[in-house]
XYZ file of C-alpha atoms in Angstrom:
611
model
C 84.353 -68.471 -204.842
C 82.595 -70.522 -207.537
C 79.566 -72.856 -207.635
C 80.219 -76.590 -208.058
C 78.299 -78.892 -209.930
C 76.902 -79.955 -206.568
C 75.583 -77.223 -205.470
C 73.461 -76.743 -208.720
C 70.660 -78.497 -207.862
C 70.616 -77.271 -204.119
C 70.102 -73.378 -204.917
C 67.218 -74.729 -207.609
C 65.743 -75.994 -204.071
C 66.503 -72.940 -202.024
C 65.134 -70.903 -205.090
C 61.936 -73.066 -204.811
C 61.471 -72.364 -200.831
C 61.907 -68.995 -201.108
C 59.224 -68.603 -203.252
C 57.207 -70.493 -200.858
C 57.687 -67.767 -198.810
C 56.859 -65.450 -201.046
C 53.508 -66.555 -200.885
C 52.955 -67.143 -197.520
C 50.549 -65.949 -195.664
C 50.450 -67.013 -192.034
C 51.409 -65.104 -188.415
C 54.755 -63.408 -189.091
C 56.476 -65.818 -186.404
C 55.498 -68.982 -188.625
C 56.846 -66.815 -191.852
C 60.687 -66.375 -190.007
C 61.120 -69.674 -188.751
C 59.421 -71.163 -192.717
C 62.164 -68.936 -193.735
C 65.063 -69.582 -192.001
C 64.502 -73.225 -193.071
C 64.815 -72.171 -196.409
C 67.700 -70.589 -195.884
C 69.598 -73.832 -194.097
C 68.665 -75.404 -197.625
C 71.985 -72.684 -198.974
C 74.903 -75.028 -200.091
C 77.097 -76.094 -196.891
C 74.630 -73.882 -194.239
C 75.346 -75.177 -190.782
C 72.845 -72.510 -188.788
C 70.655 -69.789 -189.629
C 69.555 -66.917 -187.201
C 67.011 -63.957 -188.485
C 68.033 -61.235 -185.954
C 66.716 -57.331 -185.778
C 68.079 -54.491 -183.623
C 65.740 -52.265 -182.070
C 66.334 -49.502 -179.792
C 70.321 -50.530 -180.023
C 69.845 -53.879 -178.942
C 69.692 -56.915 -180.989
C 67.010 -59.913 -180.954
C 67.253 -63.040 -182.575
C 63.340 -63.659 -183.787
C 64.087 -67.449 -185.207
C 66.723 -70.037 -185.175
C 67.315 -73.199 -187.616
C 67.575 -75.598 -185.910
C 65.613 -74.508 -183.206
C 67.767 -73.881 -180.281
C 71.152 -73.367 -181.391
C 73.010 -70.229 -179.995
C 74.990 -68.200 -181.346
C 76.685 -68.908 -184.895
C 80.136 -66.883 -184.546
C 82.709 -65.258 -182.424
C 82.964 -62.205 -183.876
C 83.254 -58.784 -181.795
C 80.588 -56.255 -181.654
C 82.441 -54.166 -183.761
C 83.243 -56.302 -186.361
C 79.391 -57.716 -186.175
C 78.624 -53.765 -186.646
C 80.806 -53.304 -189.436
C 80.118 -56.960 -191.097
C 76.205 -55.286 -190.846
C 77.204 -51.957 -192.748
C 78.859 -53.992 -195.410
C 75.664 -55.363 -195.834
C 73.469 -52.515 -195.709
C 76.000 -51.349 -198.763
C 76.005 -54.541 -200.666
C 73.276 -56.142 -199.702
C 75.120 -59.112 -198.175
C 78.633 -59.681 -196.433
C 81.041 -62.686 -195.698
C 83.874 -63.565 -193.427
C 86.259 -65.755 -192.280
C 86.191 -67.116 -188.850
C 88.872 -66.912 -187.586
C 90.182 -69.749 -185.044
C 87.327 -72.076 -186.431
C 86.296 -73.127 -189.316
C 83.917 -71.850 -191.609
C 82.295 -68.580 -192.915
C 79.569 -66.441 -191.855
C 77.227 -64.890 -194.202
C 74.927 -61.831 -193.624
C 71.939 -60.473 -195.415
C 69.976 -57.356 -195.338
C 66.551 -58.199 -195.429
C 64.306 -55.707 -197.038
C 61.454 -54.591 -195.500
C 58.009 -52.214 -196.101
C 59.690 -50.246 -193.246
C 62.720 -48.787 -194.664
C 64.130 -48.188 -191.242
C 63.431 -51.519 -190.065
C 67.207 -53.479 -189.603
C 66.884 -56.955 -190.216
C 69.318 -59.439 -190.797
C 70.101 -63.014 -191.879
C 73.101 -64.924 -190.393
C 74.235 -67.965 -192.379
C 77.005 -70.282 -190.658
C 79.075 -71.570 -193.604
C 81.173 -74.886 -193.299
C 84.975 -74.105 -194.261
C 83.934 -76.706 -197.246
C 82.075 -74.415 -199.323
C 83.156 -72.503 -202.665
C 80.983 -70.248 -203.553
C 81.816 -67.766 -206.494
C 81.247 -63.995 -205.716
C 78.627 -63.403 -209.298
C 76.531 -66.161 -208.343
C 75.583 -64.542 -205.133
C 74.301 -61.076 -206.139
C 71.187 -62.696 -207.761
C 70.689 -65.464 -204.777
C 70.836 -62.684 -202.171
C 68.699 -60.443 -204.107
C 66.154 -63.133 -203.835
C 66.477 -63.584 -199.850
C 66.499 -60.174 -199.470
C 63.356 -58.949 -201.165
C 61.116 -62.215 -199.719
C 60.702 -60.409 -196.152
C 58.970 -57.314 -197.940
C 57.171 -59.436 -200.629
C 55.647 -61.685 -197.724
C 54.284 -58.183 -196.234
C 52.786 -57.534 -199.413
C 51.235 -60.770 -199.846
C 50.048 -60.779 -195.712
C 48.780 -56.984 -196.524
C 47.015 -57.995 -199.817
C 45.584 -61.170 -198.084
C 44.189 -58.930 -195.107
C 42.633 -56.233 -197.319
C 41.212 -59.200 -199.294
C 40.206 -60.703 -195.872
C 38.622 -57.050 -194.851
C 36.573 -57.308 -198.407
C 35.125 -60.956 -197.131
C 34.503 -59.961 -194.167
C 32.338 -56.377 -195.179
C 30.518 -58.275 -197.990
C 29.648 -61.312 -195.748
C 28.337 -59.150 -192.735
C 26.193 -57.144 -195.493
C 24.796 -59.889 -197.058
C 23.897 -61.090 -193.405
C 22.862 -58.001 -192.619
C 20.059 -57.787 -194.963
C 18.590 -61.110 -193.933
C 18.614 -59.278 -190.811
C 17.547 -56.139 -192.289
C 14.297 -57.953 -193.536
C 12.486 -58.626 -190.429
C 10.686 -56.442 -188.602
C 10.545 -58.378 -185.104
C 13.335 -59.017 -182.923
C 12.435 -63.152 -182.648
C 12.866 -63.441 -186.301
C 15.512 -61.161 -186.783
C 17.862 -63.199 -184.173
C 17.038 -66.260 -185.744
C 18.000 -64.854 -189.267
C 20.962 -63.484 -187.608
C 22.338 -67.150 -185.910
C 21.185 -69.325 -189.458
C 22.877 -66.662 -191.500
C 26.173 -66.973 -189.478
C 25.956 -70.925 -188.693
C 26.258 -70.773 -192.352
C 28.713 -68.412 -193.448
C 31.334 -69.576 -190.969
C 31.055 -72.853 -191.047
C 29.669 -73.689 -187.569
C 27.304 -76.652 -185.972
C 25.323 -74.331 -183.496
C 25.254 -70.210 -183.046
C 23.521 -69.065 -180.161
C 22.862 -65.633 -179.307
C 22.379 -64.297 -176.090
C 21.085 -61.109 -174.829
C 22.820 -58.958 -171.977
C 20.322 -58.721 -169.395
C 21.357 -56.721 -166.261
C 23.719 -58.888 -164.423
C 23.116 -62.233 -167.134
C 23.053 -63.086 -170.248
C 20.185 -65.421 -171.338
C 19.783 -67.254 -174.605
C 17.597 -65.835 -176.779
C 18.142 -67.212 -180.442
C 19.652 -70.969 -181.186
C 20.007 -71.978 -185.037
C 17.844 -74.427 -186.154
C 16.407 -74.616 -183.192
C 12.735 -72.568 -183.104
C 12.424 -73.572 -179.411
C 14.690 -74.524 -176.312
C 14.253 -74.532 -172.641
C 16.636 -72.392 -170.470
C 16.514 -74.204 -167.721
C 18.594 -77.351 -169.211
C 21.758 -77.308 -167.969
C 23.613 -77.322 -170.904
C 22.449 -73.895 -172.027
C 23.107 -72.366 -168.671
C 26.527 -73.962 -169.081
C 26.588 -71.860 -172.724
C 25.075 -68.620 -170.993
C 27.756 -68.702 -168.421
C 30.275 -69.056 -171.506
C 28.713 -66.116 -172.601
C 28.752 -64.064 -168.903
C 32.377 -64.998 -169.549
C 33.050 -63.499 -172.775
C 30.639 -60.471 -171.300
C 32.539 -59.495 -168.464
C 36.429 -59.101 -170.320
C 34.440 -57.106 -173.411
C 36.464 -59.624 -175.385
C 36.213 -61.908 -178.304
C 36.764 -65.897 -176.599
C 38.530 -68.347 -178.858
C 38.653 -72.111 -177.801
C 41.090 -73.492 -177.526
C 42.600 -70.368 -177.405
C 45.527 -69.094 -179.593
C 48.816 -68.949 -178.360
C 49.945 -66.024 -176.406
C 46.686 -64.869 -175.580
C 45.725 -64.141 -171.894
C 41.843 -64.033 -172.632
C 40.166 -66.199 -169.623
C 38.216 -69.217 -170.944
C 37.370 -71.646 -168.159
C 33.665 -70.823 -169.045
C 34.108 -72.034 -172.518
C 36.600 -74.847 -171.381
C 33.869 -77.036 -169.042
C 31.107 -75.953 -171.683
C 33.620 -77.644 -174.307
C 34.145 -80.138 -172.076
C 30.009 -80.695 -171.402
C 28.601 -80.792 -174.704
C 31.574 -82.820 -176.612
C 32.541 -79.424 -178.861
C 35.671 -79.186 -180.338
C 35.785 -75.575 -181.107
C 34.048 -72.712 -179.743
C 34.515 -68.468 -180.019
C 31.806 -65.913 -178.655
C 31.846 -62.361 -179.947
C 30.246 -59.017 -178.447
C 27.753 -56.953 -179.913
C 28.556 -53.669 -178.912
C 26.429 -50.240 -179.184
C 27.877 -47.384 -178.203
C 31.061 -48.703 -176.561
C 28.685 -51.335 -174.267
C 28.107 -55.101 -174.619
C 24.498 -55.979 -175.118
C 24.488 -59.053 -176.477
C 26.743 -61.884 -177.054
C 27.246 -64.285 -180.397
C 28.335 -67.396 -179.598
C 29.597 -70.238 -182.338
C 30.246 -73.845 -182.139
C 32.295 -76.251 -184.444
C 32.087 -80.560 -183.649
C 35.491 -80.425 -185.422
C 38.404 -78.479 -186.660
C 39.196 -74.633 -184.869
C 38.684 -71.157 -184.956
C 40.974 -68.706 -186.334
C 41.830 -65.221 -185.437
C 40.106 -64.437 -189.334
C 37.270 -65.784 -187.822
C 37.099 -63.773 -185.158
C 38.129 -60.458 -187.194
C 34.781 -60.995 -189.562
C 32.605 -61.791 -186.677
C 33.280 -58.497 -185.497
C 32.355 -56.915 -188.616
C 29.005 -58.938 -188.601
C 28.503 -57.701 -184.779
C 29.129 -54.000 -185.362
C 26.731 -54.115 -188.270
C 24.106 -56.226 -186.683
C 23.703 -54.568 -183.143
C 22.108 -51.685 -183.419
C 19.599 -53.076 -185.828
C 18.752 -56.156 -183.298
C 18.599 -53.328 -180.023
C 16.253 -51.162 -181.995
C 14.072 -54.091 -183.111
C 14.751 -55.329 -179.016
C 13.918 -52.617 -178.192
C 10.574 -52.332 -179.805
C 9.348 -55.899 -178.591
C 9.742 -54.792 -175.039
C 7.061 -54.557 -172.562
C 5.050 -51.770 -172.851
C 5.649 -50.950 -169.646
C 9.273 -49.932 -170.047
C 8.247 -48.316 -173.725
C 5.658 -45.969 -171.495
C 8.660 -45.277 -168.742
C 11.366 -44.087 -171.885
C 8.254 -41.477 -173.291
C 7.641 -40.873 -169.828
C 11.431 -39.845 -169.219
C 11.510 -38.332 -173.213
C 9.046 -35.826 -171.588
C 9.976 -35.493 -167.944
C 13.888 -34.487 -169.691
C 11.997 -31.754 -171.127
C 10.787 -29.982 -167.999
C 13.927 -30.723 -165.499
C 17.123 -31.536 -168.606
C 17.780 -34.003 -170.051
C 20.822 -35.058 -167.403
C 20.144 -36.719 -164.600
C 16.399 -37.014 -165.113
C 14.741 -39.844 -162.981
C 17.289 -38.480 -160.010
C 15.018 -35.226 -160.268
C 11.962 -36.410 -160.973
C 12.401 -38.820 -158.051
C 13.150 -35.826 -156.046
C 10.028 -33.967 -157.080
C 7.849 -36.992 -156.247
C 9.363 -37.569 -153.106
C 8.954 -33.828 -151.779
C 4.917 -34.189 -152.640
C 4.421 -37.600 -151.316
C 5.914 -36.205 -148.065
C 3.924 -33.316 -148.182
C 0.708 -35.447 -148.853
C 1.915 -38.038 -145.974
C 2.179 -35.571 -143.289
C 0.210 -32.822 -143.661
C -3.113 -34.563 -145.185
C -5.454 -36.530 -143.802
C -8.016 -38.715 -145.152
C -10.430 -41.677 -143.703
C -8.647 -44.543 -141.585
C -10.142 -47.586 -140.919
C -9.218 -50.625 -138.256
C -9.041 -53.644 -140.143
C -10.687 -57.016 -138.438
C -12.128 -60.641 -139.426
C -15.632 -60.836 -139.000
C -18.265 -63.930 -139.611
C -21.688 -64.127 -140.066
C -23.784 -65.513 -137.002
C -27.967 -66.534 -136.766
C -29.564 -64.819 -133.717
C -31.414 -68.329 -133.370
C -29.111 -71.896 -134.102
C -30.720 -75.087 -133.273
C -28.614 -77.881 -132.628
C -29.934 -81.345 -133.863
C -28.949 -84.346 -131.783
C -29.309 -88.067 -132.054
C -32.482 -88.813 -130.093
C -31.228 -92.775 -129.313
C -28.862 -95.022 -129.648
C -29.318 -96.716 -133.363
C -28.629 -96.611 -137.074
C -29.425 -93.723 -139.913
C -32.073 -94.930 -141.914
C -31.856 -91.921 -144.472
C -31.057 -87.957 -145.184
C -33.377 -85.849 -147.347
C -31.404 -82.816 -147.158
C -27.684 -81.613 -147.577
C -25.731 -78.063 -145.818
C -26.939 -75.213 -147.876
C -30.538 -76.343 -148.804
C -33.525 -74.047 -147.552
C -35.957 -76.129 -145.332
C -39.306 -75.581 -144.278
C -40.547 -76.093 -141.055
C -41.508 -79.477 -139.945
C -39.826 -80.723 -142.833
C -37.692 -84.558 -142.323
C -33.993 -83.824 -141.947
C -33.040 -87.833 -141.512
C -34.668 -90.599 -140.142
C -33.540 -93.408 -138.112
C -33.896 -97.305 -137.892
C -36.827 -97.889 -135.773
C -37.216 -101.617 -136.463
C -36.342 -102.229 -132.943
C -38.520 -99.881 -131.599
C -41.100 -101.222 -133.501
C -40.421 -104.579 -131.808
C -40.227 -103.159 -128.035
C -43.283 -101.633 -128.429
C -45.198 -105.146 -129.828
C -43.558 -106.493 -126.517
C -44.560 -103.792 -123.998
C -48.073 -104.242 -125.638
C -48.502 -107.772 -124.867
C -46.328 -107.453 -121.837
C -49.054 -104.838 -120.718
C -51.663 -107.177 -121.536
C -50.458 -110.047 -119.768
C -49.828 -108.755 -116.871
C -52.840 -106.816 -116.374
C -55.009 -110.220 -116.858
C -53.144 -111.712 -114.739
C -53.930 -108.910 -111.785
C -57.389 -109.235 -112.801
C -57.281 -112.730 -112.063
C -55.280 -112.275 -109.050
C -58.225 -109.737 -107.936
C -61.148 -112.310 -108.332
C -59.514 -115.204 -106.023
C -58.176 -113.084 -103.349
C -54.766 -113.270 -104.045
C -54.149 -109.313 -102.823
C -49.861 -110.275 -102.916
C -49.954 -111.563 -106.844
C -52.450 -108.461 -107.611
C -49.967 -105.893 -106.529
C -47.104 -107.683 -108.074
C -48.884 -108.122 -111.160
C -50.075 -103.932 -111.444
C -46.523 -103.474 -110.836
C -45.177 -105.277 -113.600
C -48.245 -103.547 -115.633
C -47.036 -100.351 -114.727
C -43.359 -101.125 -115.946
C -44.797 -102.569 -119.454
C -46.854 -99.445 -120.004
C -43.644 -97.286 -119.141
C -41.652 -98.914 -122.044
C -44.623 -98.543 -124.445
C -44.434 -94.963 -123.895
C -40.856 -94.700 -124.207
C -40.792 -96.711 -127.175
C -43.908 -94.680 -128.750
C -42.121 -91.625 -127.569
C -38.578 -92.716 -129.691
C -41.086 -94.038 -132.639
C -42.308 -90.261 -132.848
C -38.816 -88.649 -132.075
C -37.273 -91.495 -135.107
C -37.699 -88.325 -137.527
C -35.805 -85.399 -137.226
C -37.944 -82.664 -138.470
C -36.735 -79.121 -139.142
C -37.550 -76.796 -135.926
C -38.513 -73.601 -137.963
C -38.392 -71.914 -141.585
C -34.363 -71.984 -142.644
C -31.020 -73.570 -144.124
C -29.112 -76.687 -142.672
C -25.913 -75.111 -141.936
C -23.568 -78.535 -141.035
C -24.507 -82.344 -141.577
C -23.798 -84.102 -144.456
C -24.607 -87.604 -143.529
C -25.320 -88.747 -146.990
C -22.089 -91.053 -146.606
C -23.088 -92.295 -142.958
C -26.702 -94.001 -143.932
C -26.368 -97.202 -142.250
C -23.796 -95.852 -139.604
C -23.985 -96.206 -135.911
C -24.655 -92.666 -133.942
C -25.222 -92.672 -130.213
C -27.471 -90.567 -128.283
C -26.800 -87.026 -127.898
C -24.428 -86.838 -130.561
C -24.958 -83.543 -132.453
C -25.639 -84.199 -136.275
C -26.769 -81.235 -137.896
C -26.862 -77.731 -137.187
C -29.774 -75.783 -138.328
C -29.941 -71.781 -138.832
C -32.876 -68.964 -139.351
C -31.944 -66.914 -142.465
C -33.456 -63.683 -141.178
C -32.232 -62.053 -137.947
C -28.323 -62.416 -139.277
C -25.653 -60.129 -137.686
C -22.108 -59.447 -138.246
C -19.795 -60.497 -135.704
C -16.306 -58.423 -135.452
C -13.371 -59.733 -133.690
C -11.515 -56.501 -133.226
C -7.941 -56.404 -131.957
C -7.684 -54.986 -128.635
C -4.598 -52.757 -129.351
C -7.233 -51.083 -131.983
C -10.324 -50.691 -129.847
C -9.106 -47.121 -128.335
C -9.120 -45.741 -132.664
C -12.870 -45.977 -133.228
C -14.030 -42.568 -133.695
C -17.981 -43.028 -132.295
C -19.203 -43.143 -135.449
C -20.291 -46.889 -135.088
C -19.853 -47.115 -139.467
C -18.298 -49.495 -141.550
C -17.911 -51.771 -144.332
C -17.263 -54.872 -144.755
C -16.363 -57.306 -147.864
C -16.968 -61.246 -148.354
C -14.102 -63.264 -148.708
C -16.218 -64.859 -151.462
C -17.202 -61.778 -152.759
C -14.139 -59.458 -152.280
C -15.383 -57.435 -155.365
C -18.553 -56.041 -153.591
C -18.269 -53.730 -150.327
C -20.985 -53.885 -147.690
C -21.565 -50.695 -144.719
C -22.305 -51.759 -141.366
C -23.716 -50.559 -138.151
C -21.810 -51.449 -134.696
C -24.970 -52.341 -132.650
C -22.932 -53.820 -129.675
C -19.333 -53.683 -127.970
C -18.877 -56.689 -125.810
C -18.021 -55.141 -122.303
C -15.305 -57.371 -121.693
C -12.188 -58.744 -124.232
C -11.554 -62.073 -125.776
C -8.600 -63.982 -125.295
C -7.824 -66.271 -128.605
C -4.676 -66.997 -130.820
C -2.333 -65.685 -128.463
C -4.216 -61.817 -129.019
C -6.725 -60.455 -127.224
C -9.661 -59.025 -128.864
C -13.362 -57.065 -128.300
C -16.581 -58.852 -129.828
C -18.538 -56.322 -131.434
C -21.951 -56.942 -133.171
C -22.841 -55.353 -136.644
C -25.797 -54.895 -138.757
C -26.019 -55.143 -142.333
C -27.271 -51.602 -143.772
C -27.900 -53.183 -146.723
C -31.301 -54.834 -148.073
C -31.493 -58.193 -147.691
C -29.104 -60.499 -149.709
C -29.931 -64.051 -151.213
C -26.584 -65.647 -151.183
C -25.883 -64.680 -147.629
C -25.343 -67.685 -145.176
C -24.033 -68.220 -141.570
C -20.749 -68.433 -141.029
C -19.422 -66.698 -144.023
C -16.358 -64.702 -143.151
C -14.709 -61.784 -144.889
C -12.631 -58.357 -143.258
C -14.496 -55.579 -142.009
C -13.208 -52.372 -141.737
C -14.230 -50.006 -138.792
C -14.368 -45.727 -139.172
C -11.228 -44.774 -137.102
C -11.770 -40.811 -138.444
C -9.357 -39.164 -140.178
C -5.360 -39.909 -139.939
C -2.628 -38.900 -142.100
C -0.478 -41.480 -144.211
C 3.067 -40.793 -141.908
C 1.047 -41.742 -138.734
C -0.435 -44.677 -140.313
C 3.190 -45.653 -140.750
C 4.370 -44.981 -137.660
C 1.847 -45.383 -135.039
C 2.521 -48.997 -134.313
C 6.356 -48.571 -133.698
C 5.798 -45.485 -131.795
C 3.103 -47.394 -129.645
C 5.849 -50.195 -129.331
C 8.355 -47.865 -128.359
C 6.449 -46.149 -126.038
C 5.818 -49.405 -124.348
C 9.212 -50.177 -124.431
C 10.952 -47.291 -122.884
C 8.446 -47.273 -120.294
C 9.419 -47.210 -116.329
């Protein structure tokens, strides 16, 4: 066979692809099917198929075009011995016969020598092709396979360099800080901008979550937004398969990403990948980066995982550091307990160990028990100040809390009116008793009775009205502290007669007033002690002395309970006031802990079960 003219310029062309090839350096499926359209650019190709046999069967890894089938008739054995010719030569032809045409077939050479792969070139009948012309042409397809693997190998060490010098150099901006904030923020800025990305968050494995705890350029964010728990449960995501999450995810990979997919979807990102941090074989953290436009690649992905191996056990140390000092106390704590039971299975024994003696101490050792009751501070004298008559306040001197002489003005009332019924029973009086007198001196015994009468009646309302004038100030009864009756909003109110106003307490003579459950009265040991403690003062503990037991219970609040009266042992105390309340707590003698525990159910079940 022999080259025309024609096919001159079209080898210059396939020449040209293949060394396109040569160079390339993308997935290996992308190489086979750029190279198999190379090959369709050989003078007269109709179809080219890249095929490989492994374990004695053969697969066809491209086709140009895409989609064609099968490119000759020829029998397995003459395939087979077509293939040896080629294995010897490099390449073979044939005829084929009952159509028209030729098939070619190349070795392709490969960095594994016992790798078979072959190219299959359907020839039109058409083509004349001299046999010298091919050795060099073939030569060239068959060394571009194991050139491309030299060039993807040479790319990937190259890409292994990048990768090692960018994760030190990030690394050491990590390497410089010597508090966990600081270092994840150096971490996130350092990788936003090596790789090219908008946002990277990191977020820190936390028993069953993973919360955000470093955001690039960002000193401060809140957790609760939505959007970052939408980015935390991206990060739960990439947590819980231990895998690295591209989105939108490669083809052919099975990693879940529905996580990343709505959080995409949320925040209007066009590209997102998280990464694990992994110490000793466990996730702790995840590294999460975002891109507005264009997509991650699986190099991406390969030098985040360098930065993440390097860069997680300096952030868990540092993390570990900044922790509560709590849990720092709890690992020396376990450091030294390891030393006295082993190191395995520590807190298990120490647990055990604690648990024996606290059972131990619970039922075998008692101490002091106490009932526990509300109590409130009564007077042993409370006057009650009503409204003496119908009226108006005039004014209040005094306000709840403020000590009072005796005698002393509480409030006054209006007594204009009084004032004016008294004028009038005056000169009523006086009228009527002239007009008696007169009634005397002509005989007129009927008008002198009536008149004494109606003399009698006017002096009766002068001495009420003289009796309400004197009653018009309400005047402390004794030496002590207005307990209830702020009126100071009420001058000029209406108040009828009777209604009670103020209430008005001794300071000495106060007594402690215990309302004790009645399922609790049976515990008290005789001792008749105490203490007690002020709500407002629950800081300071007072003893007591019972003085009294009411006889007889209480009913109140759906509980029944005994009245029992105290005495403060105490000297006296200034800030104490009626009706202050607190919880007293009554000697019950001495109980262990496992009955305090258990004597209420067992009096419930005793209750119960009884018939």
């Amino acid at each position: 066979m022999s080259i025309d003219s024609s096919s001159s310029s079209s080898f210059k062309d396939l020449i040209g692809a293949f060394e396109e090839c040569r160079k390339f350096a993308g997935k290996p499926a992308d190489f086979w099917s750029t190279f198999a359209s190379a090959l369709s650019l050989f003078p007269s190709a109709a179809t080219v198929r890249i095929l490989t046999q492994s374990s004695g069967s053969w697969k066809v890894l491209t086709t140009y075009p895409v989609g064609r089938g099968a490119t000759h008739s020829l029998t397995q054995e003459a395939f087979e011995a077509l293939c040896g010719e080629a294995d010897t030569n490099t390449y073979a032809q044939s005829d084929l016969q009952g159509r028209e045409g030729h098939l070619l077939l190349v070795r392709l050479g490969a960095e594994d020598e016992s790798a078979r792969i072959y190219a299959e070139i359907s020839l039109s009948k058409q083509a004349s092709l001299h046999d010298d012309s091919l050795a060099g042409v073939f030569a060239l397809v068959a060394d571009t396979p194991r050139a491309y693997e030299r060039n993807l190998r040479e790319h990937r060490v190259q890409q292994q360099l990048d990768d090692t010098a960018r994760a030190l150099e990030v690394l050491a901006a990590v390497n410089a800080c010597r508090e966990f904030t600081p270092a994840s923020m150096a971490l996130v800025n350092e990788v936003a901008t090596r790789f090219n990305s908008n946002r990277v968050t990191l977020g820190w494995v936390s028993g069953y979550y993973v919360k955000s705890v470093a955001m690039s350029v960002t000193d401060r964010f809140e957790r609760k937004v939505e959007v970052v728990q939408r980015l935390e449960a991206a990060m739960e995501e990439s947590r819980d398969q231990e895998e690295e999450i591209i989105f939108p995810a490669p083809q052919g990979s099975e990693v879940i990403c529905r996580a990343h997919e709505a959080y995409a979807q949320e925040s209007h990102v066009g590209a997102l990948i998280s990464v694990p941090l992994r110490l000793d074989g466990d996730v702790c953290a995840i590294l999460t980066l975002e891109r507005e436009q264009g997509e991650f690649a699986l190099e991406d992905a390969l030098g985040l995982r360098v930065v993440a191996d390097q860069a997680a056990p300096v952030l868990y140390d540092l993390k570990k550091k900044a922790r509560w000092f709590g849990h720092r106390w709890a690992d020396r704590v376990r450091d030294l307990a390891a030393k006295a039971v082993g190191p395995r299975h520590t807190w298990m024994k120490v647990g055990a160990i604690a648990l024996s003696v606290f059972l131990f101490f619970a039922l075998f050792v008692p101490y002091t028990y106490r009932v526990k009751a509300n109590f409130i501070i009564v007077p042993d004298r409370l006057a009650l100040l009503p409204v003496p008559f119908n009226g108006f306040i005039e004014d209040v001197y005094y306000q709840p809390g403020d000590l009072i002489e005796a005698g002393s003005v509480l409030m006054s009332m209006d007594d204009g009116e009084l004032e004016v019924e008294r004028v009038r029973a005056i000169a009523d009086l006086s009228r009527y008793r002239a007009e008696a007198e007169q009634a005397e001196a002509q005989g007129e015994m009927g008008n002198f009775r009536v008149a004494n009468e109606l003399a009698g009646q006017a002096a009766a309302r002068l001495q009420l009205a003289e009796y309400r004038l004197k009653r018009a100030k309400i005047r402390a009864p004794f030496n002590g502290v207005l307990v209830e009756g702020d009126l100071r909003d009420q001058i000029g109110a209406p108040v009828d007669q009777g209604e009670v106003l103020m209430k008005f307490s001794r300071l000495d003579g106060l007594s402690v007033e215990v309302d004790l459950p009645e399922r609790d009265i049976d515990l008290l040991d005789g001792s008749m002690l105490g203490q007690i403690a002020f709500a407002s003062r629950p800081d300071l503990k007072f003893p007591v002395e019972i003085e009294r037991i009411e006889p007889s219970a209480v009913a109140g609040q759906g509980v029944n309970f005994f009245v029992i009266r105290a005495v403060l042992k105490e000297a006296e105390i200034e800030w104490l006031r009626p009706g202050m309340t607190g919880v007293a707590r009554l000697d019950a003698g001495k109980r262990t802990l496992a009955w305090r525990a258990s004597h209420r159910l067992v009096d419930f079940l005793r209750m119960f079960f009884w018939f």
